[in-house]
Short mmCIF file of C-alpha atoms in Angstrom, two decimals:
data_model
loop_
_atom_site.label_atom_id
_atom_site.label_comp_id
_atom_site.label_asym_id
_atom_site.label_seq_id
_atom_site.Cartn_x
_atom_site.Cartn_y
_atom_site.Cartn_z
CA MET U 23 36.46 -53.01 -50.96
CA LYS U 24 35.96 -52.46 -47.31
CA ASN U 25 39.14 -50.38 -47.14
CA ILE U 26 37.91 -48.17 -49.98
CA HIS U 27 34.67 -47.41 -48.11
CA ILE U 28 36.61 -46.54 -44.95
CA ALA U 29 38.91 -44.20 -46.87
CA MET U 30 35.98 -42.43 -48.50
CA ALA U 31 34.29 -41.94 -45.12
CA VAL U 32 37.47 -40.46 -43.63
CA VAL U 33 37.80 -38.04 -46.57
CA ALA U 34 34.16 -36.95 -46.18
CA LEU U 35 34.53 -36.33 -42.45
CA ALA U 36 37.69 -34.35 -43.06
CA ALA U 37 35.90 -32.19 -45.66
CA ILE U 38 32.98 -31.49 -43.29
CA ALA U 39 35.32 -30.63 -40.43
CA GLY U 40 37.37 -28.34 -42.63
CA GLY U 41 34.26 -26.51 -43.91
CA SER U 42 32.87 -26.07 -40.40
CA TYR U 43 36.15 -24.66 -39.14
CA GLY U 44 36.30 -22.28 -42.09
CA LEU U 45 32.78 -20.97 -41.37
CA TRP U 46 33.58 -20.62 -37.66
CA ALA U 47 36.80 -18.73 -38.38
CA LEU U 48 35.03 -16.43 -40.84
CA GLY U 49 32.28 -15.66 -38.33
CA MET U 50 34.78 -14.99 -35.56
CA ASN U 51 36.81 -12.64 -37.77
CA GLN U 52 33.71 -10.68 -38.78
CA GLY U 53 32.51 -10.50 -35.18
CA MET U 54 35.88 -9.25 -33.97
CA GLU U 55 35.95 -6.66 -36.73
CA MET U 56 32.48 -5.40 -35.72
CA MET U 57 33.29 -5.32 -32.00
CA SER U 58 36.62 -3.58 -32.49
CA ALA U 59 35.45 -1.16 -35.20
CA PRO U 60 37.10 2.25 -34.59
CA ILE U 61 35.30 5.55 -34.52
CA GLY U 62 34.13 6.41 -38.00
CA GLY U 63 32.86 2.89 -38.69
CA ALA U 64 29.42 1.78 -39.77
CA ASN U 65 27.68 2.84 -36.55
CA GLU U 66 29.16 6.29 -36.74
CA GLU U 67 28.18 6.66 -40.37
CA ALA U 68 24.62 5.65 -39.56
CA ALA U 69 24.55 8.16 -36.74
CA ASN U 70 25.93 10.87 -39.00
CA GLU U 71 23.33 10.15 -41.68
CA GLY U 72 20.44 10.21 -39.23
CA ASP U 73 21.63 13.31 -37.41
CA GLY U 74 22.62 15.61 -40.21
CA GLY U 75 26.34 14.83 -39.96
CA GLN U 76 26.49 15.25 -36.14
CA MET U 77 27.95 12.28 -34.22
CA ASP U 78 25.88 10.84 -31.41
CA PRO U 79 28.26 9.23 -28.89
CA SER U 80 25.29 7.61 -27.15
CA THR U 81 25.12 5.14 -30.04
CA TRP U 82 28.71 3.94 -29.52
CA ASN U 83 29.51 0.52 -28.17
CA ILE U 84 32.28 -0.07 -25.63
CA PRO U 85 35.10 -0.71 -28.19
CA GLN U 86 34.21 2.59 -29.92
CA GLY U 87 34.33 4.41 -26.58
CA GLU U 88 37.71 2.85 -25.78
CA ALA U 89 39.00 3.94 -29.21
CA ALA U 90 37.84 7.50 -28.46
CA THR U 91 39.66 7.42 -25.11
CA ARG U 92 42.91 6.31 -26.78
CA ARG U 93 42.54 9.13 -29.29
CA HIS U 94 42.00 11.60 -26.43
CA MET U 95 45.19 10.36 -24.75
CA GLU U 96 47.14 10.87 -27.97
CA ASN U 97 45.74 14.38 -28.54
CA GLY U 98 45.85 15.48 -24.88
CA ILE U 99 42.07 15.85 -24.55
CA LYS U 100 40.58 15.68 -21.05
CA ALA U 101 37.33 16.48 -19.28
CA GLY U 102 36.09 19.95 -20.20
CA ASP U 103 37.74 19.98 -23.65
CA VAL U 104 35.85 19.76 -26.93
CA ASP U 105 36.38 16.63 -28.98
CA PRO U 106 36.99 17.85 -32.57
CA GLU U 107 35.65 14.56 -33.95
CA THR U 108 32.23 14.86 -32.28
CA GLY U 109 32.03 18.61 -31.70
CA LEU U 110 30.90 17.92 -28.11
CA ALA U 111 32.59 18.76 -24.83
CA VAL U 112 33.87 15.84 -22.76
CA GLN U 113 32.02 15.78 -19.45
CA TYR U 114 33.91 12.95 -17.73
CA TYR U 115 35.34 9.45 -18.21
CA HIS U 116 33.90 6.34 -16.60
CA ASP U 117 33.99 2.57 -16.57
CA PRO U 118 30.67 1.20 -17.95
CA MET U 119 30.94 -1.66 -15.45
CA VAL U 120 31.22 0.81 -12.52
CA PRO U 121 29.14 3.80 -13.71
CA GLY U 122 29.13 5.51 -10.34
CA ARG U 123 32.83 6.52 -10.51
CA LYS U 124 33.86 9.42 -12.77
CA PHE U 125 37.33 10.58 -13.85
CA ASP U 126 38.63 13.83 -15.32
CA SER U 127 41.37 12.31 -17.48
CA PRO U 128 41.35 9.47 -20.01
CA GLY U 129 43.21 6.30 -19.19
CA LYS U 130 42.87 2.71 -18.21
CA SER U 131 40.07 1.65 -15.88
CA PRO U 132 41.27 1.06 -12.30
CA PHE U 133 38.56 -1.57 -11.92
CA MET U 134 38.69 -3.71 -15.07
CA ASP U 135 41.24 -4.66 -17.71
CA MET U 136 39.85 -2.11 -20.18
CA MET U 137 39.96 1.57 -21.10
CA LEU U 138 37.67 4.21 -19.67
CA VAL U 139 34.86 5.51 -21.89
CA PRO U 140 34.12 9.26 -22.40
CA ALA U 141 30.75 10.85 -21.65
CA TYR U 142 29.90 13.98 -23.62
CA SER U 143 27.81 17.01 -22.61
CA GLY U 144 24.62 17.08 -24.64
CA ALA U 145 24.79 13.35 -25.39
CA ASP U 146 22.21 10.96 -24.05
CA ALA U 147 24.76 8.88 -22.17
CA ALA U 148 25.92 11.89 -20.12
CA ASP U 149 22.59 12.23 -18.31
CA ASN U 150 22.77 10.25 -15.05
CA SER U 151 19.12 10.66 -14.08
CA SER U 152 17.16 10.09 -17.28
CA VAL U 153 17.17 8.08 -20.46
CA LYS U 154 16.24 9.33 -23.92
CA VAL U 155 14.07 7.27 -26.24
CA SER U 156 13.58 8.28 -29.86
CA PRO U 157 10.02 8.87 -31.13
CA ARG U 158 10.31 5.82 -33.39
CA ILE U 159 11.26 3.57 -30.46
CA GLN U 160 8.49 5.10 -28.34
CA GLN U 161 6.00 4.20 -31.05
CA ASN U 162 7.37 0.67 -31.33
CA LEU U 163 7.18 0.20 -27.55
CA GLY U 164 3.63 1.55 -27.44
CA ILE U 165 4.49 4.08 -24.74
CA ARG U 166 1.43 5.89 -23.38
CA THR U 167 1.43 8.77 -20.89
CA ALA U 168 -1.13 10.49 -18.68
CA ALA U 169 -1.15 13.80 -16.82
CA VAL U 170 -0.96 14.05 -13.02
CA ALA U 171 -4.20 15.70 -11.90
CA MET U 172 -5.84 16.92 -8.71
CA GLY U 173 -8.96 15.15 -7.52
CA MET U 174 -10.77 13.48 -4.66
CA LEU U 175 -10.33 9.73 -4.50
CA ALA U 176 -13.00 8.21 -2.28
CA PRO U 177 -13.26 4.43 -2.37
CA GLU U 178 -16.76 3.01 -2.53
CA ILE U 179 -17.05 0.28 0.07
CA SER U 180 -19.63 -2.46 -0.37
CA ALA U 181 -20.60 -4.53 2.64
CA SER U 182 -23.45 -6.84 3.53
CA GLY U 183 -25.28 -7.07 6.83
CA SER U 184 -28.51 -7.90 8.59
CA VAL U 185 -31.19 -5.60 10.01
CA GLN U 186 -31.50 -5.44 13.80
CA TRP U 187 -33.56 -3.52 16.34
CA ASN U 188 -32.27 -0.07 17.14
CA GLU U 189 -31.62 -0.50 20.82
CA ARG U 190 -31.70 3.25 21.35
CA GLU U 191 -35.43 3.24 20.50
CA ARG U 192 -36.27 0.62 23.15
CA VAL U 193 -38.41 1.52 26.16
CA VAL U 194 -39.26 -0.64 29.21
CA ILE U 195 -42.61 -0.37 31.00
CA GLN U 196 -42.62 -1.39 34.70
CA SER U 197 -45.11 -1.46 37.54
CA ARG U 198 -44.75 1.29 40.16
CA ALA U 199 -47.00 -0.34 42.79
CA MET U 200 -48.52 -3.69 43.72
CA GLY U 201 -51.81 -4.35 41.96
CA TYR U 202 -53.87 -6.53 39.65
CA VAL U 203 -54.15 -6.37 35.88
CA GLU U 204 -57.76 -5.50 35.16
CA ASN U 205 -57.59 -5.04 31.40
CA LEU U 206 -54.86 -5.89 28.89
CA ASN U 207 -55.23 -4.26 25.47
CA VAL U 208 -52.06 -5.84 23.99
CA THR U 209 -52.13 -9.62 24.02
CA ALA U 210 -49.21 -10.74 21.82
CA THR U 211 -45.62 -9.83 21.07
CA LEU U 212 -44.78 -7.97 17.84
CA ASP U 213 -48.13 -6.16 18.02
CA SER U 214 -47.86 -2.60 16.78
CA VAL U 215 -48.77 0.24 19.16
CA GLN U 216 -49.03 3.97 18.77
CA GLN U 217 -47.75 6.63 21.11
CA GLY U 218 -50.41 7.46 23.77
CA GLN U 219 -52.34 4.21 23.25
CA THR U 220 -53.60 2.52 26.46
CA LEU U 221 -51.73 -0.72 26.92
CA LEU U 222 -53.26 -2.07 30.17
CA THR U 223 -55.19 -1.06 33.29
CA VAL U 224 -53.95 -1.98 36.77
CA TYR U 225 -56.06 -1.91 39.97
CA VAL U 226 -53.90 -0.73 42.89
CA PRO U 227 -55.52 -1.22 46.36
CA ASP U 228 -52.76 0.64 48.18
CA TRP U 229 -53.65 3.82 46.38
CA ILE U 230 -57.20 3.95 47.81
CA ALA U 231 -56.20 4.65 51.41
CA ALA U 232 -53.70 7.35 50.40
CA GLN U 233 -56.23 9.01 48.08
CA GLU U 234 -59.05 8.93 50.69
CA GLU U 235 -56.76 10.50 53.29
CA PHE U 236 -55.82 13.25 50.83
CA LEU U 237 -59.45 13.94 49.87
CA SER U 238 -60.55 14.00 53.55
CA LEU U 239 -57.90 16.53 54.54
CA GLN U 240 -58.75 18.63 51.47
CA LYS U 241 -62.43 18.81 52.55
CA MET U 242 -61.66 19.75 56.18
CA LYS U 243 -61.92 23.36 57.23
CA GLY U 244 -59.62 24.93 59.71
CA GLU U 245 -56.29 26.61 60.18
CA ASN U 246 -52.85 25.05 59.68
CA LEU U 247 -54.25 22.19 57.55
CA GLN U 248 -52.05 22.86 54.51
CA PRO U 249 -49.03 20.99 55.94
CA LEU U 250 -51.27 17.93 56.43
CA VAL U 251 -52.57 18.18 52.86
CA ASP U 252 -49.01 18.42 51.53
CA ALA U 253 -48.01 15.39 53.60
CA ALA U 254 -50.93 13.38 52.18
CA ARG U 255 -49.83 14.36 48.63
CA GLN U 256 -46.32 13.10 49.37
CA ARG U 257 -47.73 9.78 50.59
CA MET U 258 -49.52 9.34 47.23
CA LEU U 259 -46.20 9.93 45.47
CA GLN U 260 -44.55 7.35 47.72
CA VAL U 261 -47.06 4.63 46.84
CA GLY U 262 -46.28 5.09 43.13
CA MET U 263 -48.76 7.59 41.83
CA SER U 264 -47.59 10.09 39.25
CA THR U 265 -48.11 13.85 39.44
CA ALA U 266 -50.74 13.63 36.67
CA GLN U 267 -52.68 10.97 38.58
CA ILE U 268 -52.58 13.03 41.81
CA ARG U 269 -53.83 16.05 39.87
CA GLN U 270 -56.70 13.95 38.49
CA VAL U 271 -57.72 12.85 42.01
CA GLU U 272 -57.59 16.44 43.27
CA GLN U 273 -59.67 17.80 40.39
CA SER U 274 -62.28 15.04 40.35
CA GLY U 275 -62.59 14.79 44.13
CA ARG U 276 -62.94 11.01 43.82
CA THR U 277 -60.56 8.12 44.36
CA GLN U 278 -58.89 6.57 41.33
CA PRO U 279 -58.05 2.97 42.27
CA SER U 280 -57.10 1.93 38.73
CA VAL U 281 -54.32 3.35 36.59
CA ALA U 282 -54.14 3.22 32.78
CA ILE U 283 -50.63 2.70 31.42
CA VAL U 284 -50.11 4.23 27.94
CA ALA U 285 -47.42 3.68 25.29
CA PRO U 286 -44.65 6.29 25.60
CA ARG U 287 -43.75 5.84 21.90
CA SER U 288 -44.88 4.12 18.73
CA GLY U 289 -43.36 0.79 17.89
CA VAL U 290 -43.67 -2.97 18.32
CA ILE U 291 -44.15 -4.98 21.49
CA THR U 292 -40.96 -7.04 21.74
CA GLU U 293 -41.52 -8.45 25.25
CA LEU U 294 -44.84 -9.13 27.04
CA MET U 295 -44.69 -10.49 30.60
CA VAL U 296 -48.28 -10.01 31.93
CA ARG U 297 -51.77 -11.33 31.38
CA GLU U 298 -55.19 -10.20 32.64
CA GLY U 299 -55.72 -10.99 36.33
CA MET U 300 -52.02 -11.28 37.13
CA THR U 301 -50.61 -9.69 40.26
CA VAL U 302 -47.80 -7.26 39.61
CA GLN U 303 -45.16 -6.06 42.05
CA PRO U 304 -43.31 -2.75 42.21
CA GLY U 305 -40.42 -2.72 39.72
CA MET U 306 -41.78 -5.65 37.73
CA THR U 307 -41.26 -5.35 33.93
CA LEU U 308 -44.61 -5.49 32.18
CA MET U 309 -43.55 -5.16 28.56
CA GLU U 310 -40.93 -3.69 26.21
CA ILE U 311 -41.54 -1.54 23.14
CA ASN U 312 -39.03 -1.02 20.31
CA GLY U 313 -39.44 1.70 17.71
CA LEU U 314 -39.07 1.04 13.99
CA SER U 315 -38.58 4.56 12.65
CA THR U 316 -34.89 3.67 12.37
CA VAL U 317 -33.11 0.30 12.41
CA TRP U 318 -29.56 -0.89 12.87
CA VAL U 319 -27.52 -2.79 10.30
CA GLN U 320 -24.42 -4.65 11.43
CA ALA U 321 -22.38 -4.53 8.20
CA GLU U 322 -19.33 -6.75 7.84
CA VAL U 323 -16.53 -4.64 6.33
CA PRO U 324 -13.37 -6.44 5.08
CA GLU U 325 -10.39 -5.86 7.32
CA GLY U 326 -8.38 -4.16 4.56
CA GLN U 327 -11.16 -1.65 3.87
CA ALA U 328 -12.07 -0.83 7.46
CA VAL U 329 -9.64 2.10 7.46
CA TYR U 330 -11.91 3.90 4.96
CA VAL U 331 -15.03 3.58 7.16
CA ARG U 332 -15.58 6.39 9.63
CA PRO U 333 -18.55 7.43 11.79
CA GLY U 334 -20.72 10.00 10.05
CA VAL U 335 -20.22 8.67 6.51
CA ASN U 336 -23.48 8.58 4.54
CA LEU U 337 -24.53 5.45 2.68
CA VAL U 338 -27.29 3.79 0.68
CA ALA U 339 -28.70 0.33 1.38
CA ASN U 340 -30.83 -2.05 -0.69
CA ALA U 341 -32.80 -5.03 0.51
CA GLN U 342 -33.87 -8.01 -1.56
CA ALA U 343 -37.14 -8.06 0.38
CA VAL U 344 -37.92 -4.49 -0.75
CA PRO U 345 -36.99 -4.41 -4.47
CA GLY U 346 -36.66 -1.06 -6.20
CA ARG U 347 -36.32 0.85 -2.94
CA SER U 348 -33.18 2.41 -1.46
CA PHE U 349 -32.73 3.38 2.16
CA GLU U 350 -30.46 6.18 3.34
CA GLY U 351 -28.33 5.83 6.43
CA THR U 352 -25.24 6.87 8.34
CA VAL U 353 -22.35 4.99 9.87
CA GLN U 354 -22.88 5.36 13.61
CA ALA U 355 -19.83 3.49 14.87
CA VAL U 356 -17.11 1.03 13.90
CA LEU U 357 -17.19 -1.62 16.60
CA PRO U 358 -13.81 -2.49 18.19
CA GLN U 359 -14.07 -6.17 17.34
CA LEU U 360 -12.62 -8.32 14.54
CA ASN U 361 -14.12 -11.60 13.37
CA SER U 362 -11.07 -13.87 13.12
CA ASN U 363 -12.91 -16.35 10.87
CA THR U 364 -14.11 -13.92 8.19
CA ARG U 365 -11.47 -11.19 8.83
CA THR U 366 -14.18 -8.54 8.91
CA VAL U 367 -14.96 -5.57 11.16
CA LEU U 368 -18.53 -4.72 12.16
CA ALA U 369 -19.81 -1.26 11.26
CA ARG U 370 -23.01 -0.19 13.03
CA ILE U 371 -25.24 1.63 10.54
CA VAL U 372 -28.45 3.54 11.27
CA LEU U 373 -30.97 3.33 8.43
CA LYS U 374 -34.09 5.46 8.11
CA ASN U 375 -37.24 3.32 7.98
CA PRO U 376 -40.16 5.75 7.56
CA GLU U 377 -42.65 3.18 6.26
CA GLN U 378 -41.33 0.40 8.49
CA ARG U 379 -40.51 -1.70 5.41
CA LEU U 380 -37.24 -2.93 6.91
CA LEU U 381 -37.72 -5.59 9.55
CA PRO U 382 -35.19 -7.22 11.88
CA GLY U 383 -33.53 -10.20 10.26
CA MET U 384 -33.65 -8.90 6.69
CA PHE U 385 -30.49 -9.05 4.58
CA VAL U 386 -29.26 -5.76 3.06
CA GLN U 387 -26.35 -4.68 0.85
CA THR U 388 -24.77 -1.33 1.72
CA ARG U 389 -22.62 1.03 -0.37
CA PHE U 390 -20.94 3.99 1.22
CA MET U 391 -18.28 6.51 0.23
CA ASP U 392 -16.44 9.10 2.27
CA SER U 393 -17.06 12.27 0.24
CA SER U 394 -15.36 14.49 2.84
CA ARG U 395 -11.82 13.48 1.85
CA PRO U 396 -9.56 16.35 0.66
CA GLU U 397 -8.34 16.66 -2.92
CA THR U 398 -4.95 15.11 -3.67
CA LEU U 399 -2.80 14.22 -6.66
CA ILE U 400 -4.13 11.23 -8.63
CA VAL U 401 -2.43 9.07 -11.26
CA PRO U 402 -3.62 5.92 -13.06
CA SER U 403 -2.67 2.84 -11.07
CA GLU U 404 -1.00 1.24 -14.09
CA ALA U 405 1.64 4.00 -13.96
CA VAL U 406 2.80 2.96 -10.47
CA ILE U 407 5.42 0.21 -10.14
CA GLN U 408 5.71 -1.41 -6.72
CA THR U 409 9.29 -2.60 -6.29
CA GLY U 410 8.66 -4.14 -2.87
CA ARG U 411 10.30 -1.36 -0.86
CA ARG U 412 8.92 1.69 -2.62
CA ALA U 413 6.62 2.94 -5.37
CA VAL U 414 8.10 4.40 -8.56
CA VAL U 415 6.71 6.08 -11.66
CA MET U 416 8.51 6.87 -14.89
CA LEU U 417 8.23 10.62 -15.52
CA ALA U 418 8.05 11.74 -19.16
CA ASN U 419 10.09 14.90 -19.75
CA GLU U 420 10.73 17.01 -22.81
CA GLU U 421 12.73 15.81 -25.84
CA GLY U 422 11.79 12.19 -25.23
CA ARG U 423 13.56 11.84 -21.87
CA PHE U 424 12.23 9.64 -19.07
CA THR U 425 13.19 9.86 -15.40
CA PRO U 426 12.36 7.36 -12.62
CA VAL U 427 10.73 9.17 -9.68
CA GLU U 428 10.00 7.68 -6.28
CA ILE U 429 6.56 8.55 -4.89
CA LYS U 430 4.58 8.00 -1.74
CA THR U 431 1.16 6.54 -2.44
CA GLY U 432 -2.12 6.63 -0.55
CA ILE U 433 -5.31 4.73 -1.26
CA GLU U 434 -6.09 2.98 -4.54
CA PHE U 435 -9.56 2.70 -6.04
CA ASP U 436 -11.20 2.23 -9.42
CA GLY U 437 -7.90 2.09 -11.33
CA LYS U 438 -6.52 5.27 -9.73
CA THR U 439 -3.88 5.80 -7.05
CA GLU U 440 -3.51 8.69 -4.64
CA VAL U 441 -0.05 10.32 -4.66
CA LEU U 442 1.01 11.97 -1.40
CA GLU U 443 4.60 12.94 -2.30
CA GLY U 444 6.91 13.01 -5.30
CA LEU U 445 4.89 14.56 -8.15
CA GLN U 446 3.45 17.90 -9.22
CA PRO U 447 0.18 18.67 -11.06
CA GLY U 448 0.55 18.68 -14.83
CA GLN U 449 3.51 16.29 -15.03
CA GLU U 450 3.28 13.36 -17.43
CA VAL U 451 3.76 9.78 -16.22
CA VAL U 452 4.27 6.68 -18.35
CA LEU U 453 1.42 4.18 -18.40
CA SER U 454 3.02 1.41 -20.49
CA GLY U 455 6.56 0.39 -21.38
CA GLN U 456 8.09 1.40 -18.03
CA PHE U 457 10.10 -1.80 -17.67
CA LEU U 458 11.54 -1.51 -21.17
CA ILE U 459 12.64 2.05 -20.41
CA ASP U 460 14.12 0.87 -17.12
CA SER U 461 16.08 -1.81 -18.96
CA GLU U 462 17.63 0.88 -21.14
CA ALA U 463 18.35 2.96 -18.03
CA SER U 464 20.03 -0.01 -16.36
CA LEU U 465 22.23 -0.64 -19.40
CA ARG U 466 23.39 2.98 -19.32
CA GLY U 467 24.08 2.86 -15.59
CA LEU U 468 21.70 5.61 -14.50
CA GLU U 469 21.98 6.62 -10.87
CA ALA U 470 18.20 6.43 -10.35
CA ARG U 471 16.74 3.15 -11.58
CA LEU U 472 13.44 1.49 -10.80
CA ASN U 473 15.14 -1.42 -9.07
CA GLN U 474 17.66 0.68 -7.13
CA PRO U 475 17.14 0.13 -3.38
CA GLU U 476 16.73 3.00 -0.97
CA THR U 477 19.84 2.02 0.94
CA ASN U 478 22.68 -0.39 0.42
CA SER U 479 21.12 -3.76 -0.12
CA GLY U 480 21.98 -6.78 1.89
CA SER U 481 23.99 -8.19 -1.03
CA ASP U 482 26.65 -5.47 -0.52
CA SER U 483 27.43 -6.90 2.89
CA LYS U 484 27.92 -10.41 1.52
CA THR U 485 31.48 -11.60 1.20
CA HIS U 486 32.98 -13.45 -1.75
CA SER U 487 36.20 -15.42 -1.88
CA THR U 488 38.46 -16.41 -4.75
CA PRO U 489 42.06 -17.44 -5.43
CA GLY U 490 44.20 -15.29 -7.69
CA VAL U 491 47.62 -14.05 -8.76
CA VAL U 492 49.03 -10.68 -7.66
CA GLU U 493 49.80 -8.53 -10.73
CA SER U 494 50.70 -5.25 -9.00
CA LEU U 495 50.75 -3.71 -5.52
CA SER U 496 50.30 -0.22 -4.07
CA GLU U 497 49.76 1.17 -0.59
CA ILE U 498 45.98 1.12 -0.89
CA SER U 499 45.17 -1.41 -3.62
CA VAL U 500 46.18 -4.65 -5.27
CA THR U 501 45.59 -5.77 -8.86
CA VAL U 502 44.68 -9.45 -9.07
CA THR U 503 44.02 -11.87 -11.90
CA HIS U 504 41.31 -14.22 -10.68
CA PRO U 505 39.34 -17.15 -12.19
CA PRO U 506 35.57 -16.97 -12.76
CA ILE U 507 33.58 -16.10 -9.61
CA SER U 508 30.26 -17.95 -9.76
CA SER U 509 28.63 -16.05 -6.87
CA LEU U 510 28.88 -12.79 -8.84
CA GLY U 511 28.69 -14.20 -12.35
CA TRP U 512 32.12 -12.72 -13.17
CA PRO U 513 34.35 -14.23 -15.86
CA GLU U 514 38.09 -14.57 -15.47
CA MET U 515 39.62 -11.09 -15.45
CA THR U 516 42.29 -8.82 -14.03
CA MET U 517 40.98 -6.03 -11.80
CA GLU U 518 41.84 -3.81 -8.85
CA PHE U 519 40.77 -4.37 -5.24
CA LYS U 520 41.01 -1.98 -2.30
CA LEU U 521 43.30 -3.32 0.44
CA PRO U 522 42.23 -3.56 4.08
CA GLU U 523 43.90 -1.75 6.94
CA PRO U 524 47.62 -2.58 7.36
CA SER U 525 46.93 -4.27 10.67
CA LYS U 526 44.67 -6.79 8.89
CA MET U 527 46.96 -7.56 5.95
CA PRO U 528 50.26 -9.50 5.94
CA ALA U 529 51.85 -6.90 3.63
CA GLN U 530 55.36 -8.23 4.19
CA ASN U 531 54.29 -11.60 2.75
CA LEU U 532 52.72 -10.32 -0.50
CA ARG U 533 54.80 -10.19 -3.63
CA ILE U 534 54.02 -9.65 -7.30
CA GLY U 535 53.35 -13.03 -8.88
CA ASP U 536 52.21 -14.64 -5.61
CA GLN U 537 49.21 -16.89 -5.60
CA ILE U 538 46.73 -15.68 -2.98
CA GLU U 539 43.39 -16.53 -1.41
CA MET U 540 41.29 -13.43 -0.68
CA GLU U 541 37.85 -12.52 0.63
CA PHE U 542 36.16 -9.27 -0.45
CA GLN U 543 32.94 -7.27 -0.38
CA MET U 544 31.24 -5.26 -3.12
CA GLN U 545 30.96 -1.47 -2.63
CA GLU U 546 28.40 0.73 -4.33
CA GLY U 547 30.14 3.12 -6.73
CA ASP U 548 33.62 1.94 -5.78
CA ILE U 549 36.03 -0.93 -6.33
CA PRO U 550 35.57 -4.10 -4.24
CA LYS U 551 37.10 -4.00 -0.76
CA VAL U 552 39.36 -6.81 0.45
CA ILE U 553 38.40 -8.21 3.83
CA ARG U 554 41.10 -10.88 4.03
CA ILE U 555 44.07 -11.70 1.79
CA GLU U 556 46.67 -14.41 2.38
CA PRO U 557 49.40 -16.01 0.23
CA ILE U 558 48.83 -19.68 -0.53
CA ASN U 559 51.06 -22.55 -1.64
CA PRO U 560 52.16 -21.84 -5.21
CA ASN U 561 51.64 -25.50 -6.05
CA MET U 562 48.02 -25.41 -4.89
CA LYS U 563 45.57 -26.01 -7.72
CA LYS U 564 43.51 -22.99 -8.59
CA ARG U 565 39.83 -23.23 -7.75
CA GLY U 566 36.81 -21.36 -9.07
CA GLY U 567 35.52 -18.50 -6.95
CA LYS U 568 32.83 -19.16 -4.43
CA GLN U 569 30.71 -17.12 -2.09
#
């Protein structure tokens, strides 16, 4: 009984294995038929139906292109001739794996173990700078475009700061002679004063003798007294009297032992150093007055936005302490100092304060914009793709073609980017779907792709090494069959490599069929270049490629 169960299990497993193999074989046969379908197959028929009977070679896959190349070789068709099957002129032949190299005649690829593929004039695949997307695909991708326009892009900078005294409105009042404070009209700091208001009265004993001498000489009668009168006037100036005070003594004919000191401007007493009865000395500071018609604001501008702040830019400020009121001002200076903790730069702003509502210490929020910037080209920021080394936009041309264009950008603000170079007014740029279009461009091997570097990338200078077997030799190249190369993601294949200079290659030791170890570099638009190639022991076990 047990043997019967074992036999039945073996039969069932055999049936399952046989069915699985049959399905696998059927799928492989169908896949091979689809991949190797000649020109005139299902793809071609679909293209003919959708294009009014006209073939579109851009819809061909690689096996179809190879079949067309073989047909061209049989019929003697080359670049410049018209293919009777497509009705299009052959522009050139190329290897899809190395799209940068073009050939005038059909044949086998010098780079890979495959045939070249034709590119036709008027076909989408023949355009090396743009890719064509059908209207249906554009609709499915949701491609949106916008026009390049002229405009002025001025970023609005918002910065906070605190109100401070305007030091340029500060005045210092000092004593010009030794005396005594008789009367002090201002008794506390932060008292408001008006221009011309008497602040204090100082009795100056030293002035009495000089004034009496001047008055005595003025009353004397006689000749040659004017020089003495002038000398007495100079002595009054030397003891600290002003011209106005001397004129008052001369007009009144009486001594003026006390002097009234008045406020030279309206403002607030910020420093008060005297009291009534105090003795003052020449040069002693009595008090300081600071005006409030304008105030300073030290606004902290982020380091990245400081480049947009320039002296003379107008702004508007709002204070929480004065709700519903805006204050106009101007950027006076950008101070040459960076706060390393907050990464901000101080901008000194002068605000008008006609009603003296802004007081030192208040917190304000400022908004300013440089409206003097010139007009430039502007595009939506979502159209610009930053690749790391450059900025690129996808330009929408006629007939559904799209071309990658490198641009030079300026400032970015409010969803818009300033374009300094690369575009013209009126051109259309793609706002969405750029990466999908670039993927199609990459598959077709366009010369200008979004991810193409400006110069040869560092990967071109990297070297790769692999063992292999020499299949053929020429003076400048060698064809090698090599195993998979993991550093490049290459499968096992037979391809051509450019040989190094004769002085660096042991040419006398290389023979067809030899096993070799070689080191090579990739070249843009050309076959890989051998850096080092040496025969190895034929009995050595082949290894996978490595970098």
